[in-house]
Amino acid sequence: MLERLLHHGSKLGVIAPAIVLFASLALPGMAGAQEKPRHGGKVTINVHADAPNFDPLASTEFGVHSRLGLALNRLVEWKTGPDIAYGQFVPKPALAESWEISEDGLTYTFHLRRGVVWQDIAPVSGRPFVAADVMATYEAIRQSGVQKGQLSTVDSIAAPDDHTLVITLKRPNVVLLQALAHQNMWILPKEAFDGGYDRKSVVIGTGPWMLKENEAGVATRFTRNPAYFGRSDAGDQLPYLDEVEILPMKDLNARIMAFRSGQIDIWFGPLNHTQMEGLKQSVSGIKDIQTVANTQSELYLNPAFEPFADVRVRQAVNLAIDRQGLGEVIRGGGAIGGVVGAALVAQTLPMDERIALYGTPDHEKAKALLAEAGYADGFSFELTVLNYGEEFVREAEWIQQDLAEIGVTAEIKMVDMVAGQALGKEGNFQAMFLMMSPFAEANEYFTTHFLKDGNRNYTGIDDPVLADMIRDQQGIVDEAARQQKVWEIQRYIYENVQNPLPIWAAVLLHPAQARVEGWHPMLTQGFPSLPEVWVTK
């Protein structure tokens, strides 16, 4: 193993440490589990940016929705805890206390939680939460919300009484609960849509904390909502924390210094293993929490560029890339990417199969495929690389050198993220290397990447057979049968599409200070486990 890693390291002029890939990564430790959770105290979290405004229908930006999650609820939410994996969706009653689904899968009846009140902020001023609030929110989303795709199969919404909501679908959609639990699907009071207040600047929810103040460039501060309906499994009133503060810290070094000094309690954002080791040396009792990322690097090969129009060339590129070497040396662990990201453990292909399809380089077979396609002498292309930071660029350089070994020359062109995304939407590139958006369900991968009108279908995939398969899986009610279909789709894409090529899902590091208990990061936005977080001092 060490000999192999030394070979990998020589590619980039570095000597790689002997690192073992994470087959599965540890969930948060149970330190302090014997203690009883206590109320009171405050935690501070760093987020990379301010919220431009607080309208959940206007933007999918993390800076917005990470903050809104402290004050708002969804109809259905994600269960969290030490027994729930980072990318595992287990529906949890929230504003809907229970629901039934008709036998034909077309009608969902939600029974709304009684006794819930809106936060005591004018003009809503603590009135009861009712079904009309959900209707107003969903109808506004269907009309113009950035998340309207989550409700694309909805035919009608009705509220027969204040505590019942009925959603009727145009066709069966077994991921509707997942859609309603999506990280952008917050429920607002009806006053947010009839001119009662400006939802860009005023936040009124039913959630665990109330927005106290938002000081751009300094902090967003929340205080405990005394009327919150949530309780722990043990029956404790939630949240435990009296206050939460979010700091918009863009500079990585500033974040590291703030964590070292105790100014930050829970880390959010990029952090590599070297930086983590430095924090361990300087912060006593640090919680070392790791997960496989819910994003992955992806390589788009544009068929408008003649060589990439041939699937054999795309297959050759896939066979050239030593993903496991890349992950070991550059990322220090993680998992082989897949059509569906590795974090979705129940839906991505099994690890052994992903390794067989994407993690077993074969340069001789790659050269043979190039020769069959008429490129025995190789070819050159421009590789547009979005600048997601040093380690991401090193991934691109690793791929560049792997391709050189089969006679293919990739000329790297660096662009910023905004420019790169624009080039992707325009199809104005030969090949593009970028970081995939975080998705929480296989259906999101399929519909965004592989349907003709998908917003991440940068290579113009228009495969009627694949489109039918994607729509079919949306209507399969039996969970085991749907999983088989989801796997079948991924195998079809490997055999017939090979675009984009999944590369690597890195390790995410989520350190927390020793005094923080109950922190279980999940891939969905809004810090869903935070209501059950408590501090020992």
XYZ file of C-alpha atoms in Angstrom:
537
model
C 0.000 0.000 0.000
C 2.738 2.471 0.936
C 4.551 1.773 -2.343
C 1.359 2.511 -4.277
C 0.740 5.733 -2.358
C 4.299 6.890 -2.942
C 3.662 6.380 -6.655
C 0.458 8.414 -6.412
C 2.217 11.140 -4.482
C 4.896 11.513 -7.130
C 2.238 12.663 -9.606
C 1.771 15.891 -7.720
C 5.269 16.231 -6.343
C 4.197 15.214 -2.850
C 4.738 12.219 -0.641
C 1.367 10.824 0.415
C 0.814 9.485 3.888
C -0.496 5.966 4.240
C -4.237 6.578 4.422
C -7.057 4.080 4.625
C -10.198 4.918 2.672
C -13.317 5.314 4.743
C -15.735 2.516 3.902
C -18.166 4.199 6.243
C -17.483 7.219 8.359
C -18.201 7.561 12.036
C -21.223 9.476 13.133
C -20.847 11.823 16.093
C -19.417 10.267 19.213
C -21.391 9.683 22.346
C -19.146 11.598 24.739
C -21.192 12.961 27.580
C -24.147 10.717 26.715
C -24.516 9.720 30.371
C -25.284 13.304 31.317
C -28.843 14.575 31.154
C -29.363 17.337 28.583
C -29.780 20.769 30.144
C -31.559 23.908 29.014
C -29.803 27.214 28.549
C -26.654 28.513 26.949
C -25.661 29.556 23.471
C -23.766 28.142 20.484
C -22.123 29.978 17.620
C -21.833 28.561 14.110
C -19.859 29.915 11.177
C -21.538 30.172 7.770
C -19.594 31.394 4.752
C -21.921 34.268 3.782
C -24.646 36.677 4.848
C -28.244 36.100 3.779
C -28.991 38.597 0.965
C -32.584 38.542 2.228
C -34.898 36.137 4.045
C -37.369 35.263 1.281
C -37.284 31.446 0.969
C -39.023 31.593 -2.423
C -36.399 33.845 -4.009
C -33.175 31.876 -3.645
C -31.705 28.457 -2.912
C -28.631 30.022 -1.280
C -27.281 28.225 1.755
C -26.759 31.568 3.496
C -30.541 32.075 3.434
C -31.884 28.620 4.218
C -29.337 27.744 6.902
C -30.655 30.705 8.885
C -34.331 30.173 8.103
C -34.107 26.630 9.454
C -33.708 27.992 12.968
C -37.022 29.882 12.848
C -39.226 27.960 10.401
C -40.615 24.456 9.992
C -41.657 22.270 7.087
C -44.701 20.036 6.832
C -42.431 16.983 7.037
C -38.851 17.034 8.299
C -35.768 14.801 8.573
C -35.228 12.609 11.586
C -31.784 13.064 13.141
C -29.780 11.210 15.767
C -26.855 8.847 16.273
C -28.668 6.008 14.492
C -29.449 8.056 11.356
C -26.767 8.305 8.654
C -25.804 11.696 7.224
C -27.609 11.136 3.916
C -30.428 8.902 5.152
C -33.952 10.305 4.825
C -36.343 9.119 7.515
C -39.506 11.248 7.490
C -40.336 12.925 10.765
C -43.679 14.572 11.583
C -43.320 18.329 11.866
C -46.215 20.670 11.109
C -47.974 17.580 9.796
C -48.456 15.201 12.711
C -49.507 12.266 10.519
C -50.615 11.453 6.977
C -52.306 8.829 4.812
C -51.710 7.948 1.174
C -54.496 6.608 -1.017
C -54.145 3.161 -2.604
C -53.608 4.664 -6.059
C -50.851 6.929 -4.716
C -52.580 10.082 -5.952
C -53.994 11.555 -2.753
C -52.026 12.538 0.358
C -54.052 13.598 3.397
C -52.061 15.436 6.067
C -53.348 15.922 9.598
C -51.788 19.096 10.910
C -50.408 19.449 14.386
C -52.837 21.132 16.797
C -51.779 23.713 19.333
C -49.049 25.207 17.127
C -48.838 28.997 17.113
C -46.846 31.430 15.056
C -44.107 33.384 16.762
C -45.337 36.511 18.519
C -44.185 38.960 15.870
C -46.504 41.499 14.234
C -48.652 41.292 12.204
C -49.136 37.547 12.817
C -48.690 38.022 16.570
C -48.891 34.458 17.845
C -52.100 33.358 16.126
C -52.732 29.616 15.610
C -51.121 27.817 12.675
C -53.789 26.549 10.231
C -54.045 24.718 6.914
C -54.587 28.011 5.058
C -50.964 28.889 5.867
C -49.697 25.768 4.144
C -51.984 26.330 1.155
C -50.800 29.927 0.759
C -47.155 28.849 0.935
C -47.460 25.985 -1.524
C -49.556 27.940 -4.014
C -46.992 30.762 -3.970
C -44.225 28.223 -4.528
C -46.117 26.628 -7.416
C -46.536 30.045 -9.020
C -43.052 31.501 -8.722
C -40.886 29.860 -6.036
C -37.385 28.676 -6.878
C -38.396 25.328 -5.363
C -41.524 24.894 -7.522
C -40.068 21.755 -9.108
C -40.681 19.982 -5.792
C -44.429 20.383 -6.421
C -44.383 19.700 -10.180
C -46.583 16.585 -9.878
C -49.207 18.334 -7.725
C -52.612 18.784 -9.359
C -54.500 20.491 -6.535
C -54.277 21.453 -2.861
C -57.303 21.693 -0.590
C -57.956 22.481 3.075
C -61.262 20.939 4.158
C -60.722 22.336 7.662
C -58.077 24.192 9.676
C -56.173 21.016 10.546
C -56.369 18.984 7.326
C -54.521 19.422 4.052
C -55.205 17.282 0.982
C -52.722 17.163 -1.893
C -53.846 15.486 -5.117
C -51.246 14.485 -7.688
C -51.387 14.354 -11.483
C -49.554 11.024 -11.361
C -48.025 8.920 -8.588
C -44.878 10.407 -7.063
C -43.417 8.307 -4.281
C -40.863 10.999 -3.433
C -43.508 13.570 -2.490
C -42.725 13.285 1.236
C -39.065 13.835 0.418
C -40.050 16.840 -1.702
C -42.076 18.357 1.138
C -39.122 17.792 3.474
C -36.752 19.427 0.996
C -34.381 21.955 2.498
C -36.124 24.909 0.815
C -39.756 23.976 1.606
C -40.360 26.130 4.697
C -43.946 26.989 5.665
C -44.763 30.680 6.156
C -47.920 32.367 7.497
C -50.461 33.426 4.871
C -49.743 37.059 5.738
C -46.374 36.618 3.978
C -48.242 36.376 0.672
C -51.098 38.875 1.008
C -49.048 41.976 1.761
C -49.161 41.600 5.527
C -45.403 41.948 5.844
C -42.220 41.881 3.766
C -40.810 38.350 3.896
C -37.484 39.631 2.570
C -36.714 41.347 5.865
C -39.135 39.878 8.438
C -38.935 36.255 9.582
C -42.019 34.755 11.269
C -42.149 31.029 11.830
C -43.233 28.228 14.128
C -39.669 27.045 14.716
C -37.434 26.635 17.768
C -35.843 30.093 17.691
C -36.949 33.615 16.768
C -34.824 35.978 14.713
C -33.573 38.637 17.127
C -31.330 40.670 14.827
C -29.417 40.396 11.584
C -26.324 42.560 11.419
C -24.856 42.209 7.909
C -21.207 41.243 7.977
C -21.289 40.698 11.749
C -23.839 38.147 12.990
C -27.374 36.775 12.774
C -28.745 36.208 16.276
C -31.652 34.051 17.395
C -33.379 33.672 20.740
C -35.439 30.759 22.074
C -39.093 30.551 21.015
C -41.007 29.843 24.252
C -44.032 28.638 22.272
C -42.208 26.033 20.164
C -44.120 22.743 19.915
C -41.123 20.415 19.651
C -40.133 17.854 22.264
C -37.276 15.375 22.469
C -37.800 11.601 22.441
C -37.470 11.785 26.228
C -40.273 14.356 26.385
C -38.091 17.406 27.096
C -39.279 20.765 25.828
C -37.109 21.883 22.897
C -34.909 23.644 22.057
C -32.358 23.255 24.804
C -30.338 26.306 23.750
C -31.474 29.814 24.664
C -29.492 31.462 21.887
C -27.871 30.677 18.549
C -25.537 32.990 16.697
C -24.423 32.624 13.068
C -21.235 34.396 11.981
C -20.752 35.167 8.253
C -17.026 34.394 8.109
C -15.670 34.059 4.576
C -11.954 33.857 5.313
C -10.802 30.323 6.179
C -7.904 31.427 8.360
C -10.207 33.738 10.312
C -12.605 30.833 10.892
C -9.799 28.602 12.109
C -8.591 31.261 14.537
C -12.151 31.828 15.777
C -12.619 28.115 16.416
C -9.301 27.880 18.232
C -10.244 30.771 20.495
C -13.665 29.300 21.290
C -15.576 32.001 19.407
C -17.062 29.275 17.156
C -18.690 26.224 18.754
C -19.790 24.266 15.648
C -17.766 24.361 12.439
C -19.446 24.594 9.071
C -17.664 24.631 5.721
C -14.503 23.340 4.029
C -11.767 21.950 6.246
C -9.042 19.519 5.261
C -7.323 16.863 7.357
C -4.172 18.907 7.880
C -6.212 21.819 9.212
C -8.233 19.439 11.376
C -5.049 18.011 12.896
C -3.955 21.549 13.690
C -7.243 22.206 15.485
C -6.878 18.984 17.474
C -3.486 20.132 18.679
C -4.803 23.480 19.900
C -8.387 22.756 21.037
C -8.870 20.494 24.026
C -11.540 17.775 23.761
C -12.586 18.666 20.222
C -15.411 16.521 18.768
C -14.056 14.910 15.581
C -17.226 14.309 13.534
C -16.868 13.054 9.945
C -19.266 12.181 7.151
C -19.049 11.432 3.437
C -19.952 14.597 1.533
C -23.368 14.954 -0.052
C -21.593 16.560 -3.013
C -19.099 15.058 -5.415
C -16.805 16.265 -8.174
C -18.119 15.640 -11.692
C -16.545 15.720 -15.153
C -18.842 16.841 -17.995
C -17.803 15.807 -21.527
C -19.625 17.881 -24.139
C -20.769 15.787 -27.156
C -20.734 19.001 -29.215
C -16.929 18.544 -29.183
C -16.442 15.778 -31.743
C -14.380 13.220 -29.780
C -16.820 13.275 -26.855
C -19.770 12.547 -29.163
C -18.566 8.925 -29.208
C -19.522 6.997 -26.077
C -16.354 4.896 -26.484
C -14.255 8.012 -25.924
C -16.246 8.869 -22.800
C -15.755 5.285 -21.607
C -12.015 5.615 -22.240
C -11.849 8.784 -20.151
C -13.669 7.004 -17.346
C -11.202 4.097 -17.457
C -8.207 6.445 -17.373
C -9.002 8.040 -14.011
C -7.551 6.549 -10.837
C -10.233 7.806 -8.475
C -9.092 5.858 -5.430
C -5.594 7.270 -5.753
C -7.064 10.743 -6.125
C -9.212 10.304 -3.040
C -6.398 8.903 -0.916
C -3.767 11.458 -1.826
C -5.764 14.653 -2.321
C -8.789 14.235 -0.082
C -7.486 11.873 2.570
C -10.557 9.646 2.320
C -14.151 9.650 1.207
C -15.901 7.484 -1.353
C -16.025 6.722 -5.068
C -18.640 8.898 -6.727
C -21.692 7.500 -8.436
C -24.559 8.621 -10.633
C -26.313 9.021 -7.292
C -23.940 10.465 -4.702
C -22.273 8.183 -2.172
C -23.875 9.959 0.815
C -27.278 8.525 -0.155
C -26.313 5.112 1.114
C -29.658 3.451 0.397
C -29.883 4.657 -3.215
C -26.396 4.867 -4.667
C -25.029 1.649 -6.146
C -23.300 -0.592 -3.592
C -19.689 0.393 -2.957
C -18.224 -2.735 -4.591
C -20.174 -2.035 -7.752
C -19.190 1.652 -7.816
C -15.558 0.620 -7.473
C -15.955 -1.853 -10.341
C -17.597 0.737 -12.616
C -15.723 3.891 -11.685
C -12.810 2.924 -9.452
C -10.917 0.345 -11.506
C -8.722 2.156 -14.048
C -7.551 0.213 -17.097
C -5.288 2.226 -19.385
C -4.827 -0.523 -21.966
C -8.570 -0.942 -22.422
C -8.939 2.856 -22.552
C -6.364 3.080 -25.365
C -8.135 0.292 -27.255
C -11.453 2.134 -27.017
C -9.811 5.326 -28.297
C -8.361 3.400 -31.235
C -11.774 1.886 -32.052
C -13.251 5.382 -32.063
C -10.536 6.661 -34.431
C -8.297 8.385 -31.885
C -5.392 5.977 -31.634
C -3.017 8.932 -31.421
C -5.136 10.658 -28.790
C -6.464 14.215 -28.956
C -6.398 17.501 -27.063
C -9.253 19.369 -25.411
C -9.889 22.338 -23.156
C -10.876 21.417 -19.597
C -12.780 24.239 -17.922
C -12.268 23.978 -14.173
C -14.421 25.904 -11.725
C -12.399 27.281 -8.858
C -13.770 25.520 -5.769
C -10.462 25.825 -3.958
C -6.994 24.305 -3.852
C -7.929 20.659 -3.342
C -10.528 20.737 -6.102
C -7.963 22.177 -8.530
C -5.562 19.419 -7.509
C -8.260 16.880 -8.429
C -8.409 18.437 -11.912
C -4.600 18.255 -12.230
C -4.695 14.592 -11.162
C -7.254 13.840 -13.893
C -5.135 15.785 -16.389
C -2.143 13.566 -15.646
C -4.202 10.356 -15.752
C -5.508 11.299 -19.206
C -1.971 12.030 -20.411
C -1.149 8.379 -19.734
C -3.622 7.306 -22.450
C -2.457 9.977 -24.896
C -5.188 12.547 -24.222
C -4.129 16.140 -23.452
C -6.358 18.229 -21.178
C -5.517 21.939 -21.228
C -6.866 23.395 -17.992
C -8.721 26.709 -18.112
C -9.620 28.133 -14.689
C -12.856 30.109 -14.264
C -14.816 31.333 -11.260
C -17.971 29.508 -10.214
C -20.447 32.032 -11.626
C -18.738 32.136 -15.033
C -18.428 28.357 -15.118
C -22.088 27.771 -14.365
C -23.023 30.211 -17.124
C -20.802 28.324 -19.592
C -22.455 25.085 -18.505
C -25.968 26.398 -19.119
C -24.903 27.751 -22.507
C -23.121 24.499 -23.423
C -20.095 26.626 -24.283
C -17.297 24.271 -23.217
C -15.473 21.136 -24.378
C -15.196 19.551 -20.947
C -16.000 20.965 -17.536
C -14.990 19.947 -14.035
C -17.231 21.132 -11.220
C -18.725 20.267 -7.864
C -22.203 18.816 -7.936
C -24.977 20.500 -6.003
C -26.061 18.729 -2.818
C -29.109 16.552 -3.450
C -31.107 14.531 -0.972
C -32.865 11.970 -3.215
C -31.965 9.881 -6.266
C -34.843 11.462 -8.151
C -33.125 14.862 -7.843
C -29.983 13.513 -9.483
C -31.953 11.938 -12.305
C -34.269 14.837 -13.106
C -31.602 17.556 -12.922
C -28.845 15.718 -14.816
C -30.576 13.443 -17.316
C -33.930 14.868 -18.401
C -33.950 17.138 -21.439
C -34.968 20.229 -19.429
C -32.896 19.407 -16.311
C -31.034 22.412 -14.932
C -27.761 20.437 -14.658
C -28.089 18.700 -18.030
C -25.136 20.666 -19.409
C -24.295 18.069 -22.087
C -27.755 18.012 -23.696
C -28.714 14.435 -22.830
C -31.992 13.535 -24.560
C -32.538 9.802 -24.170
C -36.231 8.769 -24.362
C -35.559 5.350 -22.832
C -33.783 6.917 -19.876
C -36.473 9.589 -19.496
C -39.162 6.886 -19.304
C -37.147 4.977 -16.695
C -36.777 8.119 -14.585
C -40.505 8.831 -14.701
C -41.330 5.189 -13.987
C -39.310 5.124 -10.756
C -41.317 8.086 -9.449
C -44.437 5.926 -9.396
C -43.094 2.702 -7.842
C -44.668 2.478 -4.399
C -42.899 -0.673 -3.193
C -39.641 0.517 -1.607
C -37.553 -2.529 -2.556
C -38.843 -2.514 -6.133
C -38.072 1.195 -6.476
C -34.540 0.678 -5.172
C -33.967 -1.933 -7.866
C -35.238 0.520 -10.492
C -33.005 3.289 -9.132
C -30.023 0.936 -9.427
C -31.116 -0.133 -12.928
C -31.158 3.516 -14.021
C -27.615 4.050 -12.748
C -26.374 0.971 -14.595
C -28.093 2.141 -17.781
C -26.381 5.528 -17.484
C -23.007 3.812 -17.042
C -23.496 1.623 -20.110
C -25.155 4.104 -22.463
C -24.526 7.676 -21.329
C -21.252 8.008 -19.361
C -21.936 11.686 -18.777
C -21.220 13.405 -16.496
C -18.541 11.181 -15.005
C -18.790 11.019 -11.206
C -15.375 11.368 -9.577
C -15.098 11.601 -5.781
C -17.156 12.370 -2.675
C -14.760 13.815 -0.116
C -14.787 13.495 3.636
C -16.637 16.310 5.379
C -15.245 17.371 8.733
C -17.700 18.829 11.274
C -15.679 19.583 14.424
C -17.421 20.925 17.510
C -16.160 22.217 20.822
C -16.003 19.778 23.749
C -18.934 21.436 25.509
C -21.331 20.770 22.598
C -23.512 17.655 22.915
C -26.128 16.153 20.613
C -24.710 17.591 17.368
C -25.551 15.274 14.440
C -24.922 16.941 11.057
C -27.303 16.070 8.220
C -27.029 16.901 4.549
C -30.220 18.969 4.439
C -29.956 22.694 5.142
C -31.196 24.426 8.269
C -29.183 22.505 10.916
C -32.043 20.047 11.664
C -30.428 18.486 14.772
C -29.761 21.851 16.438
C -32.940 21.876 18.599
C -31.549 18.841 20.469
C -28.053 20.281 20.867
C -27.113 21.322 24.405
C -24.007 22.592 26.106
C -22.346 21.355 29.265
C -21.287 24.850 30.344
